[in-house]
Structure formats: C-alpha cells, structure tokens
Amino acid sequence: MKAIKIEGGKTLSGSIRVSGAKNSAVALIPAAILASDKVTICNVPDITDTDALAEILTFLGAKVNRASESIVIDPTSIENKEIPSEISKKLRASYYFMGALLGKYKKVSMYFPGGCSIGKRPINLHLKGFESLGAKVTIEKDKYLVEADELKGCPIYLDIASVGATINIMLAAVLAKGETIIDNAAKEPEIVNVATFLNSMGARITGAGTSKIRIKGVPKLNGCFHEVIPDRIEAGTYAIIGALCGSYLKIDNVIPKHLESLLLKLEEMGVDSEVGEDYIVLNKPSSYKAVSIKTMVYPGFPTDLQQPFTVLLTQAKGTSSVEETIFENRFMHVPYLNKMGANIVTVGNKASIKGPTPLVGCEVEATDLRAGAALVIAALIAEGETIITNVEHILRGYEEIVEKLTNVGAKIEIIEID
Ligand code: EPZ
C-alpha cells in the first residue's frame, strides 16, 4: 500500500504552478459527449479522477487521446450503453454522465453508488431537474434509469445551490426544446468554465456565475477547443502551506478573484500575501491571530479549504472557530490533528481550536481528499517524521503534489508500506 512520508520543519521557497481545476475537468470530460465532433480540452490535471472519467468515455466507445496536459475526445463513435458500477463507483463526479447522456440520447442507464465519507450527498436535486425537463427516473438499488421521449426546457428552482445539480441540469438542458431557467443556481467558477465550454460548442447559456442561469436549447453542438481554469482549491491549499512555512513561496497560475475569501481570512490572521495578476507570494509571519470561519457557497469561504485551513488555525494565538455548513461530516481530519498535538474540540458542525500548539509527526490516515491535504500540511510543520496512509485519496485531487512540494524544499516522498 502507498503512503506519504514527510520530514517536517522545512522552510519552503520557490514557485509552485497550479494545475487545472479538478472540479471543472470532471464535468468537462463527460460533457464532451454532447458534441457532434471532436473536442480538445487543455490544462486537464493528471489525477486519478480524470483518468477514471476518461475510462468511462472509452468504455462507451469514444476515442480518447490523453497527451500531457490536454485530452482530445471524439464522441462520434459512442454507443449509449449501461455504465456498470465497477467503473462508475470510482468517483462521485461520474454522475455528470447522467446529464450528458440524457441530454444527448434522452436515455441513460448507470450504476451510481451514493454516499461518501464527508456526507450523505444525495442527488435528489439532479433527478428533480431531469424530471422537470420531462424525463422519467427509475431507481433499483444503485441502478438509475433516466429516459425521456422529449426534453422540454422549463423553470427549475434548486432548494440548495448545488454545484453538481446546477451543472448536471445544464448538461441535460442544452439540447432540449425551449428555454430552461435554473433559479438559485450555484455560482462557483467551475460552473462558468463548463458553461463557457458548452457555449463554445454552440450552446446558448447566459447567467452562469449568477444565481439565475438561462439555457436556450439548440438542435446540435459542435466540437470545440477549451481550457480548464486553474484549480482554486489546489491554489488555496498551497497558499495555506506558504502561510505556515513559506519564505517567498510563489503560487503561480492563479485567478486571485477566486481566492478572495481565503486571502481576506489570511490577512485577518496577520498573514501578508503579495497578490499579482496571476500569482500570489506568501511569507510565514511571526504569529497568527485567531479567527472564525464559516463555510458557504461561492463566493463565501469554500468548504474544500475548511480542512486545510483548520491546520493553520492550530498555530493561531487564542481560540479560533470553524462552522461547516455544506457537508455533515467534514471533521474527520480532527482526531489525527489532535494525535499530532492540536487542541480541537468539535460539537456538531462546529469546531473550536485552541492555539498555538506545536505539532509532532506520527502515523495518520487520510480519510478523504481534503482531510488528506490537511494532514500533508500538518506534517510539513510538525516536528519529526509523519507517515500518511490511504494516500490514494490525496492523489485523486492534487496533481504531482510530491514533486511540487519537493521542488520548493519539502522533504516528502511516496513509500510502500505493507
Ligand atoms: C462539488 O460537490 C465538489 N465536487 C465538492 O468538492 C465541493 O465540496 C462541493 O461541490 C461544494 O462546493 C465536484 O465538483 C466534483 P453540492 P457536489 O451538490 O456537487 C447537498 C472536493 O473536495 N445536495 O454543491 O456534490 C449535498 O449533500 C469535493 O473537491 C443535496 O442535498 O456538492 C451537500 O450537503 C468534495 N441534494 C450540499 O448539497 C443534491 O441533489 C452541497 O452539495 C445535491 C446536493
């Protein structure tokens, strides 16, 4: 089994280049099905999640060519067949094949195992959107059959500003007859990236990035060339590392606007960052002020940075607080941070962090992607050696994390343990 070994206490300097956004790429790859010709997407991160989605496309008969940072998808030879559990269960984002196949062929049959470590994560809003467009949904255990004689645009209100449901309904609606309006839509930058992709194929989507998205159905979508936006969560993770152990640590290929909530919180803690047009430079300050964060939908503080940020709060002077409002079980990193010496108490969806507490390396386990990232950060500032097991969680969402950190002075390697 693979694990990550880190010798803590190093000062990191130099520059780290941020890769393409995982949470955009995992929607763009299935969305390529909607095109009637070849699609090229560049700046695709080389992570296991994008590999798994390319595997599903290949299973369906698409021609997929992966070259370093780009992927060329020819969907013209796709055969719309049932997607089995063994390939769809590898990642939750496989649910985007529902919207894409329904939108293109008016039918999709796939296994979609629900649940996830950070919460129940139902897809009721996705399915409600499909039904509003005229589809019939049949669920037998984990098998979803969604089919429609015709997809007709309509107004759809989302009870929760769900990222996945917003994108999946867009995918199902772009070739429907008439106009669809998604109200209370999620506003994340990844949604804008997907809408821009679909529009460059010939779709007619307006309002992406606001809470009201209009989709005028078109008869056909063409091939196109598109670029994945930089990953704001990867960038934020490295910015937090810079705040904790950086000396002129430069995070390159960033859209600073996408990180506004994090940068404001870092400033509130006394961390100065130099913000350029497409980069951020961070230096570790002499001390950190305690602050409180509450995770919100974009542009609020992102839930995906809550776990990495909690490590920073263990070094703040005083009592900090975290309120997680998006997922019901996103504190699984806490017992491991406490094992390393942190002083965190959680009650329900709130955590209270007393600091500063020196951290000491030991063996810990990655329970989910961002908890794993938090443990990498803790290990980088801990005294001595840390071993992080279940490293697959981390490699799902952080391209070349070992190489990127090694290049700026971290002592980190992937080892085999029995
Ligand atoms: C996306 O998940 C991201 N994943 C998550 O990133 C991110 O944390 C989340 O958005 C919020 O920003 C991808 O984009 C692949 P939601 P998604 O639908 O779309 C509930 C990471 O670490 N809900 O916005 O699944 C849901 O349970 C991952 O990169 C319903 O109740 O998130 C959650 O409590 C983790 N019914 C809340 O809404 C639904 O039909 C927000 O979920 C859909 C969602």
Tab-separated table of C-alpha atoms and ligand atoms in Angstrom, residues 22-23 26 95 118 121-126 160 162-164 303-304 326-327 330 369-370, ligand 1:
chain	number	residue	atom	x	y	z
A	22	LYS	CA	-10.354	19.106	-10.778
A	23	ASN	CA	-13.953	20.187	-10.136
A	26	VAL	CA	-14.560	16.220	-14.003
A	95	TYR	CA	-22.980	11.427	-12.077
A	118	ILE	CA	-17.962	13.593	4.080
A	121	ARG	CA	-24.557	13.602	-0.619
A	122	PRO	CA	-27.886	12.649	-2.218
A	123	ILE	CA	-28.571	13.555	-5.865
A	124	ASN	CA	-32.289	14.286	-5.435
A	125	LEU	CA	-31.911	17.792	-6.907
A	126	HIS	CA	-30.187	16.411	-10.021
A	160	ILE	CA	-29.909	24.084	-2.364
A	162	SER	CA	-25.864	22.628	-5.526
A	163	VAL	CA	-22.758	22.689	-7.767
A	164	GLY	CA	-23.405	19.205	-9.161
A	303	THR	CA	-15.870	24.032	2.248
A	304	ASP	CA	-12.994	22.354	0.360
A	326	ILE	CA	-22.169	22.468	3.494
A	327	PHE	CA	-21.396	18.861	4.497
A	330	ARG	CA	-16.232	17.057	7.252
A	369	LEU	CA	-9.302	14.123	-0.221
A	370	ARG	CA	-9.187	17.401	1.697
B	1	EPZ	C1	-18.967	19.765	-5.531
B	1	EPZ	O1	-19.607	18.634	-4.945
B	1	EPZ	C2	-17.487	19.481	-5.423
B	1	EPZ	N1	-17.168	18.264	-6.150
B	1	EPZ	C3	-17.090	19.323	-3.953
B	1	EPZ	O2	-15.676	19.165	-3.920
B	1	EPZ	C4	-17.455	20.607	-3.220
B	1	EPZ	O3	-17.147	20.438	-1.846
B	1	EPZ	C5	-18.955	20.880	-3.390
B	1	EPZ	O4	-19.274	20.956	-4.797
B	1	EPZ	C6	-19.374	22.184	-2.735
B	1	EPZ	O5	-18.646	23.236	-3.264
B	1	EPZ	C7	-17.096	18.336	-7.501
B	1	EPZ	O6	-17.313	19.370	-8.095
B	1	EPZ	C8	-16.746	17.065	-8.205
B	1	EPZ	P1	-23.110	20.160	-3.897
B	1	EPZ	P2	-21.207	18.455	-5.119
B	1	EPZ	O7	-24.080	19.454	-4.774
B	1	EPZ	O8	-21.633	18.988	-6.425
B	1	EPZ	C9	-26.389	18.652	-0.831
B	1	EPZ	C10	-13.645	18.177	-3.321
B	1	EPZ	O9	-13.082	18.044	-2.230
B	1	EPZ	N2	-27.107	18.129	-2.001
B	1	EPZ	O10	-22.880	21.628	-4.085
B	1	EPZ	O11	-21.546	17.048	-4.785
B	1	EPZ	C11	-25.086	17.920	-0.574
B	1	EPZ	O12	-25.314	16.742	0.191
B	1	EPZ	C12	-15.134	17.916	-3.430
B	1	EPZ	O13	-13.091	18.538	-4.387
B	1	EPZ	C13	-28.369	17.575	-1.840
B	1	EPZ	O14	-28.891	17.513	-0.733
B	1	EPZ	O15	-21.717	19.421	-3.954
B	1	EPZ	C14	-24.280	18.951	0.181
B	1	EPZ	O16	-24.639	18.899	1.557
B	1	EPZ	C15	-15.751	17.476	-2.115
B	1	EPZ	N3	-29.033	17.094	-2.935
B	1	EPZ	C16	-24.731	20.285	-0.423
B	1	EPZ	O17	-25.978	19.995	-1.083
B	1	EPZ	C17	-28.470	17.140	-4.198
B	1	EPZ	O18	-29.121	16.695	-5.161
B	1	EPZ	C18	-23.784	20.863	-1.452
B	1	EPZ	O19	-23.516	19.846	-2.379
B	1	EPZ	C19	-27.182	17.696	-4.342
B	1	EPZ	C20	-26.521	18.190	-3.232
